[in-house]
PDB file of C-alpha atoms and ligand atoms in Angstrom:
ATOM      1  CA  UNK A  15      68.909  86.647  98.838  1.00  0.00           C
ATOM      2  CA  UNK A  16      68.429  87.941 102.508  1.00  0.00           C
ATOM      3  CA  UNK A  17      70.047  85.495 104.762  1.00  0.00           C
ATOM      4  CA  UNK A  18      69.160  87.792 108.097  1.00  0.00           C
ATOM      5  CA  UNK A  19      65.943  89.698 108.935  1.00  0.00           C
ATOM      6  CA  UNK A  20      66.765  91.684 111.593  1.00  0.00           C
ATOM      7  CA  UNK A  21      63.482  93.978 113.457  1.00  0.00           C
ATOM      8  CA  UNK A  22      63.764  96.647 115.883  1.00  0.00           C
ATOM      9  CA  UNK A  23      60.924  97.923 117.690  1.00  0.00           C
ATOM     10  CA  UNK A  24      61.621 101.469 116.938  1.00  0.00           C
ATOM     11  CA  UNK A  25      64.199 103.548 114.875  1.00  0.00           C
ATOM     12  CA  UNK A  26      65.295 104.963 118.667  1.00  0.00           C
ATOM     13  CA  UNK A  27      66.866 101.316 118.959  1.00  0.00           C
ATOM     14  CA  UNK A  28      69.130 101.813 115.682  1.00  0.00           C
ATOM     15  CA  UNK A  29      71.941 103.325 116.971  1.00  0.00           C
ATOM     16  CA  UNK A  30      72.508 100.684 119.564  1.00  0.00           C
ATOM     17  CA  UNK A  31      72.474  98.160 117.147  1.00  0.00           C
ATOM     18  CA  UNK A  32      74.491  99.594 113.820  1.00  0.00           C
ATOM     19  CA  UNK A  33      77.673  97.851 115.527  1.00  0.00           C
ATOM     20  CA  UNK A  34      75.875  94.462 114.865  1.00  0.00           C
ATOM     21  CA  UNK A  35      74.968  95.853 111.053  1.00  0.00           C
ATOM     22  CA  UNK A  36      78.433  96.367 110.485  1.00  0.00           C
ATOM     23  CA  UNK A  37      79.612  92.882 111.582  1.00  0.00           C
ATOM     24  CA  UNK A  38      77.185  91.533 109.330  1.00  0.00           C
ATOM     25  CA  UNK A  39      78.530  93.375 106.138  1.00  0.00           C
ATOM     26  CA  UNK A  40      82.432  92.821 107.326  1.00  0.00           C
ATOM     27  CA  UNK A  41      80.967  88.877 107.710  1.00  0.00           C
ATOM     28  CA  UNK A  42      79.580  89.440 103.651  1.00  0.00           C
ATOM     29  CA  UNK A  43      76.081  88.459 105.299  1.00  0.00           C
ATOM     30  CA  UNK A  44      72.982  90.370 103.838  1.00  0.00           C
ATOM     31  CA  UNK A  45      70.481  91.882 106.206  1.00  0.00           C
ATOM     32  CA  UNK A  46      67.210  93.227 105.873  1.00  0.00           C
ATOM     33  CA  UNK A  47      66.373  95.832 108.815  1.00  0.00           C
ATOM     34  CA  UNK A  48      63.193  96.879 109.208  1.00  0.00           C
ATOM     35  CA  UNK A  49      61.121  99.127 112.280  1.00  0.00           C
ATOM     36  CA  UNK A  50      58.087  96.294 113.188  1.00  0.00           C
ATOM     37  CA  UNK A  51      57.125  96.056 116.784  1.00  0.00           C
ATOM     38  CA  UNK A  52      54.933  93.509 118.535  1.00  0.00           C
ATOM     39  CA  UNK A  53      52.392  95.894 120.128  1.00  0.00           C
ATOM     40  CA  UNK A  54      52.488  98.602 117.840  1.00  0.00           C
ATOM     41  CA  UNK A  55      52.433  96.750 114.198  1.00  0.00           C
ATOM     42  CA  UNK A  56      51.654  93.755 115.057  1.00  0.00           C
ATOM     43  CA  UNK A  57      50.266  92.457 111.424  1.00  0.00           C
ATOM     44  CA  UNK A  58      52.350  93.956 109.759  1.00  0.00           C
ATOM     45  CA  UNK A  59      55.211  92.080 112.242  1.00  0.00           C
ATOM     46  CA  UNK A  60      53.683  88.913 111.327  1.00  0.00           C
ATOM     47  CA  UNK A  61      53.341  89.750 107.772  1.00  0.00           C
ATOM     48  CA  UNK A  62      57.236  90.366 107.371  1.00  0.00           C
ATOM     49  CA  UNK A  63      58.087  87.416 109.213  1.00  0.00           C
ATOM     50  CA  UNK A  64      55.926  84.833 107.080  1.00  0.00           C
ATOM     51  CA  UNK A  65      57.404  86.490 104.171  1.00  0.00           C
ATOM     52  CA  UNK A  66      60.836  86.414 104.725  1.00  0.00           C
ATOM     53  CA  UNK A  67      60.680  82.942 105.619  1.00  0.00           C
ATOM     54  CA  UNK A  68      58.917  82.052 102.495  1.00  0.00           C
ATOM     55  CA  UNK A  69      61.886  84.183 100.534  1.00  0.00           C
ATOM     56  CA  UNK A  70      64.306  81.715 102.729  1.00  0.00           C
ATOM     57  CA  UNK A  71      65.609  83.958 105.653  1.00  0.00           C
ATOM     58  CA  UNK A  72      67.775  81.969 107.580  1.00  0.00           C
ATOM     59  CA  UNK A  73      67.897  83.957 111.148  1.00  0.00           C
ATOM     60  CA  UNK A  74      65.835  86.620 112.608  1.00  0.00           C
ATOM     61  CA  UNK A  75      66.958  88.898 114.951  1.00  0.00           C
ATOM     62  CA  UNK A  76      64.502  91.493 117.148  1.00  0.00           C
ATOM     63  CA  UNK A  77      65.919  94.244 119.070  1.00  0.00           C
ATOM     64  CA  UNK A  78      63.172  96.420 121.467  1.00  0.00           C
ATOM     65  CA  UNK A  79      63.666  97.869 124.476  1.00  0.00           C
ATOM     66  CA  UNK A  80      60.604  97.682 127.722  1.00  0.00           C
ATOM     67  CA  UNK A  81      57.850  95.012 127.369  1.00  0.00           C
ATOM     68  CA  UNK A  82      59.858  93.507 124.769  1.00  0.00           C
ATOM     69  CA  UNK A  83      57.836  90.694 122.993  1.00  0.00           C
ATOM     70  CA  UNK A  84      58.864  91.116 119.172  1.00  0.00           C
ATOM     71  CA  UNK A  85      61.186  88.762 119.323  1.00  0.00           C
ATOM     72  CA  UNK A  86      59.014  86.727 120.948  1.00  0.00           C
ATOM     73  CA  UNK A  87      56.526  87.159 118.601  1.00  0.00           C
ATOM     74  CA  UNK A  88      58.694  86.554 115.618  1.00  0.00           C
ATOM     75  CA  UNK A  89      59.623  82.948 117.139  1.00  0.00           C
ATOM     76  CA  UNK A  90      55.881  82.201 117.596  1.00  0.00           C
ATOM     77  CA  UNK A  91      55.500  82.722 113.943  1.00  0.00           C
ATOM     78  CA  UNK A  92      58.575  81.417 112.349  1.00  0.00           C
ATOM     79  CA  UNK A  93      60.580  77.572 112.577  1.00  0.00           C
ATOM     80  CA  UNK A  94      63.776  79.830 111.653  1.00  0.00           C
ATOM     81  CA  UNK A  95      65.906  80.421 114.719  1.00  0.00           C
ATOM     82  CA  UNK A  96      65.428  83.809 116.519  1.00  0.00           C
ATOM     83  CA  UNK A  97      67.832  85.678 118.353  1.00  0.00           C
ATOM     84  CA  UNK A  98      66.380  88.443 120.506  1.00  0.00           C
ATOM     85  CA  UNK A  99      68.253  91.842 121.991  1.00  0.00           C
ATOM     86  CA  UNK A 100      67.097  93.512 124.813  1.00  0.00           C
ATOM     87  CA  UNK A 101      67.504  97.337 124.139  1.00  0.00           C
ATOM     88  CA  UNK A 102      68.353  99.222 126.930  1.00  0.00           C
ATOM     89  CA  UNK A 103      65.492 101.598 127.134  1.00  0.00           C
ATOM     90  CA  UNK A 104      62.362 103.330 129.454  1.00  0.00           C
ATOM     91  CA  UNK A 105      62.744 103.804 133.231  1.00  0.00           C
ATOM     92  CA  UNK A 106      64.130 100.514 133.514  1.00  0.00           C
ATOM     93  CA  UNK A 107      67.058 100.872 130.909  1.00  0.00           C
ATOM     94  CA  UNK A 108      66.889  97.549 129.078  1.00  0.00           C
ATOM     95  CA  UNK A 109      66.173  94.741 132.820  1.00  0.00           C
ATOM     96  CA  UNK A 110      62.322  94.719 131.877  1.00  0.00           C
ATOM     97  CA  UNK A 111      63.582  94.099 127.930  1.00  0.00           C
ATOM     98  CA  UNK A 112      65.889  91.377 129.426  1.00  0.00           C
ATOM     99  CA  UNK A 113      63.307  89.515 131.348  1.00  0.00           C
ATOM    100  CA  UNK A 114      60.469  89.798 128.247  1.00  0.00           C
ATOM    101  CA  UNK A 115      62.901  88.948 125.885  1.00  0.00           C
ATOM    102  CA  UNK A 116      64.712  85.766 127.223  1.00  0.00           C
ATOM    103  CA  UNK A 117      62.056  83.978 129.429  1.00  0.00           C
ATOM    104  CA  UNK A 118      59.773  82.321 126.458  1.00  0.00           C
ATOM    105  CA  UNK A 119      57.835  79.711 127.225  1.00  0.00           C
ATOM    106  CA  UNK A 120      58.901  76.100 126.536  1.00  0.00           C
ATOM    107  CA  UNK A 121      59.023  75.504 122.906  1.00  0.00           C
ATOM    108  CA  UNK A 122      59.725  78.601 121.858  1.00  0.00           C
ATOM    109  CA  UNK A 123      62.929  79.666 122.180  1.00  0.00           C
ATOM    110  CA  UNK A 124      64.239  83.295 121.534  1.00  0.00           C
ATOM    111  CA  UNK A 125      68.331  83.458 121.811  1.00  0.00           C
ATOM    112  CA  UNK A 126      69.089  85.928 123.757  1.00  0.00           C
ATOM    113  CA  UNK A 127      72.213  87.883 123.918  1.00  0.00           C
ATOM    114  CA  UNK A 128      73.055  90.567 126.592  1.00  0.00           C
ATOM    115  CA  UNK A 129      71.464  93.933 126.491  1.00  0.00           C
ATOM    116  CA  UNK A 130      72.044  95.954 123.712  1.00  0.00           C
ATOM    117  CA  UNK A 131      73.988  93.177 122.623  1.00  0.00           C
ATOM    118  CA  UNK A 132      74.129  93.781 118.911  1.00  0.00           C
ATOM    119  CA  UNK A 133      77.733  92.718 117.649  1.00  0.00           C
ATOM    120  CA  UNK A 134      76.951  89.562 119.865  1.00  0.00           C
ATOM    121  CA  UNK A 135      73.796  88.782 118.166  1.00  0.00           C
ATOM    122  CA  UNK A 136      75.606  89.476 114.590  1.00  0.00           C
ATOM    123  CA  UNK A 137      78.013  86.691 114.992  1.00  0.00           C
ATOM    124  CA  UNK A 138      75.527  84.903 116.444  1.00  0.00           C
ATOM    125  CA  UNK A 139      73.739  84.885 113.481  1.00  0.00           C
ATOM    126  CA  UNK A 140      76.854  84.486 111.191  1.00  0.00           C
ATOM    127  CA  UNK A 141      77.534  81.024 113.559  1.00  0.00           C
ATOM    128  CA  UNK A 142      74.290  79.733 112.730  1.00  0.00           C
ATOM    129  CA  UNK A 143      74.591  80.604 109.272  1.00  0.00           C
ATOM    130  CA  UNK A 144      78.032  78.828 109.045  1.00  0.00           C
ATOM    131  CA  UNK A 145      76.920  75.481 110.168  1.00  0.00           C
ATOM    132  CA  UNK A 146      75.642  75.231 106.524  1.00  0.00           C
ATOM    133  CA  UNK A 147      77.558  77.344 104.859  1.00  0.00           C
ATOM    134  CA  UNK A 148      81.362  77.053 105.031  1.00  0.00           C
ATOM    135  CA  UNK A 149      82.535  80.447 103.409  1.00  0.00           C
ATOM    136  CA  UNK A 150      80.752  82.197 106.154  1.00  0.00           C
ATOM    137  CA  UNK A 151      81.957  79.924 108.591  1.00  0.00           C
ATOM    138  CA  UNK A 152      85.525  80.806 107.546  1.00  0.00           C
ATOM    139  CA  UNK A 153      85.051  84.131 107.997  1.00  0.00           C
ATOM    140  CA  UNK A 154      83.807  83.826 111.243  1.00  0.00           C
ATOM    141  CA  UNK A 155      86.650  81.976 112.080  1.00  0.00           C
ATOM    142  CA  UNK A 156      88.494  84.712 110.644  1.00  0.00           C
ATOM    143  CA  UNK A 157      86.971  87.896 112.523  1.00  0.00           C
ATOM    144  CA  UNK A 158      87.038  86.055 115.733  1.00  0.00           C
ATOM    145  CA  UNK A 159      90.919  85.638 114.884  1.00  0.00           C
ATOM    146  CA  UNK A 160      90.892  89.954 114.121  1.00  0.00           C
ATOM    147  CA  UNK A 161      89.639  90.141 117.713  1.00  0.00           C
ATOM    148  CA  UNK A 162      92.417  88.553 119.399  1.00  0.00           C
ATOM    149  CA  UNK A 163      94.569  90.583 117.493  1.00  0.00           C
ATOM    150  CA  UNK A 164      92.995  93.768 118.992  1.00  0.00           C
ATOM    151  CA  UNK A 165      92.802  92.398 122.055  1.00  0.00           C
ATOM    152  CA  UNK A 166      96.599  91.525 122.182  1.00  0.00           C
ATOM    153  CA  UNK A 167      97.498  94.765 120.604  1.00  0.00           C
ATOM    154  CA  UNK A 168      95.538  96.213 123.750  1.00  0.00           C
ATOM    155  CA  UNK A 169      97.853  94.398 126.171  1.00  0.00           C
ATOM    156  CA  UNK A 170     101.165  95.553 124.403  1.00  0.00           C
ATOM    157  CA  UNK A 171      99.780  99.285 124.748  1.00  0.00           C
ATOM    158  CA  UNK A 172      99.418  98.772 128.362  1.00  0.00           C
ATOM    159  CA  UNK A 173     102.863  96.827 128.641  1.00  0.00           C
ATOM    160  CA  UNK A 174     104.695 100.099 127.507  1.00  0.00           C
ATOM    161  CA  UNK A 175     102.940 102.364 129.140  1.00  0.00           C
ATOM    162  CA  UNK A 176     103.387 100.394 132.509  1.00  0.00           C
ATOM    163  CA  UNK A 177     107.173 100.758 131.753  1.00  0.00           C
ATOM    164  CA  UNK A 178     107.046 103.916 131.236  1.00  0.00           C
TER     165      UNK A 178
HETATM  166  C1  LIG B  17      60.248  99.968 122.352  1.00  0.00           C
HETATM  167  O1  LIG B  17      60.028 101.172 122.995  1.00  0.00           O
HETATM  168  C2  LIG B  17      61.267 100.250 121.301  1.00  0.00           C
HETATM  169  O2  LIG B  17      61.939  99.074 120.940  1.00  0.00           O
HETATM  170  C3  LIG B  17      62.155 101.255 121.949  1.00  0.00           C
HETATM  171  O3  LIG B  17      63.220 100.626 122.657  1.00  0.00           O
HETATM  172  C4  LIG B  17      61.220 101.924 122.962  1.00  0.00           C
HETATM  173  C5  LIG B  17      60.928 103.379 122.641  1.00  0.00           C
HETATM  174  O4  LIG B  17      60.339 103.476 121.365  1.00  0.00           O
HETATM  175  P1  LIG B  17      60.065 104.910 120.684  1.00  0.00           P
HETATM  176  O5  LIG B  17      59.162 105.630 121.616  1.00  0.00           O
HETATM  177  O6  LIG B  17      61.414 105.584 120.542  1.00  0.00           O
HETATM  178  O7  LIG B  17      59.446 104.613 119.341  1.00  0.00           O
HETATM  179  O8  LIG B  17      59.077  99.459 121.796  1.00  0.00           O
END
């Protein structure tokens, strides 16, 4: 069963987001990714969304980059949380996807992580997941634990090179 939906508004966005894909599988999360956007496919959008629910989706995320309303859209269609991504994009590379992303009117919340915040919106996801699901939650507990370990291993790089 897909436990994540995750829409981008165009396959440009992909590659700013396949960090967040691979947290997902390293999390054992399945993910459904799909090109849908708001303005462009919008019943089709609205189709996939109503769907997935129904098929018991837990979390949607929506990565676009400009006037960026899918995720937007997605929440105004589905009870399931939504975490949106502003893609860093246009003229104004990813502000304007920032602003149309995060301020939703009240009631309708869209999480929103930072722009072109994939891996962010992955664990995310994987969080929200994990508060009914304690395998998952484990896990998260356990990559969070990998990242300290990269970041310390980081530090101890730049201890012996400062010594020279
Ligand atoms: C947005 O317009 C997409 O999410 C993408 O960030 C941007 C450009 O889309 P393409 O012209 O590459 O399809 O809707």
């Amino acid at each position: 069963m897909t436990q994540v939906a995750w829409m981008m508004g165009s396959d440009s966005d992909y590659p700013k987001l396949e960090a967040g894909f691979k947290v997902l599988a390293e999390l054992g999360i399945s993910v459904a990714g799909r090109v849908l956007s708001a303005h462009r496919t919008p019943e089709q959008a609205r189709e996939f969304v109503q769907n997935s629910e129904a098929a018991g989706v837990k979390v949607f995320i929506c990565a676009a980059g400009m006037a960026a309303h899918l995720a937007g859209a997605v929440a105004a269609h589905s009870s399931r949380p939504v975490i949106g991504i502003p893609v860093a994009s246009g003229a104004l590379n990813g502000l304007d996807a920032l602003l149309s992303t995060a301020q939703m009117p009240p009631g309708v919340p869209v999480a929103t992580v930072g722009i072109d915040g994939a891996v962010n919106a992955a664990v995310l996801a994987a969080q929200i997941i994990g508060t009914g699901d304690e395998s998952v939650a484990k896990k998260v507990v356990e990559w969070r634990a990998s990242q300290t370990a990269k970041v310390l291993e980081k530090d101890k790089r730049l201890q012996e090179k400062l010594k020279g």
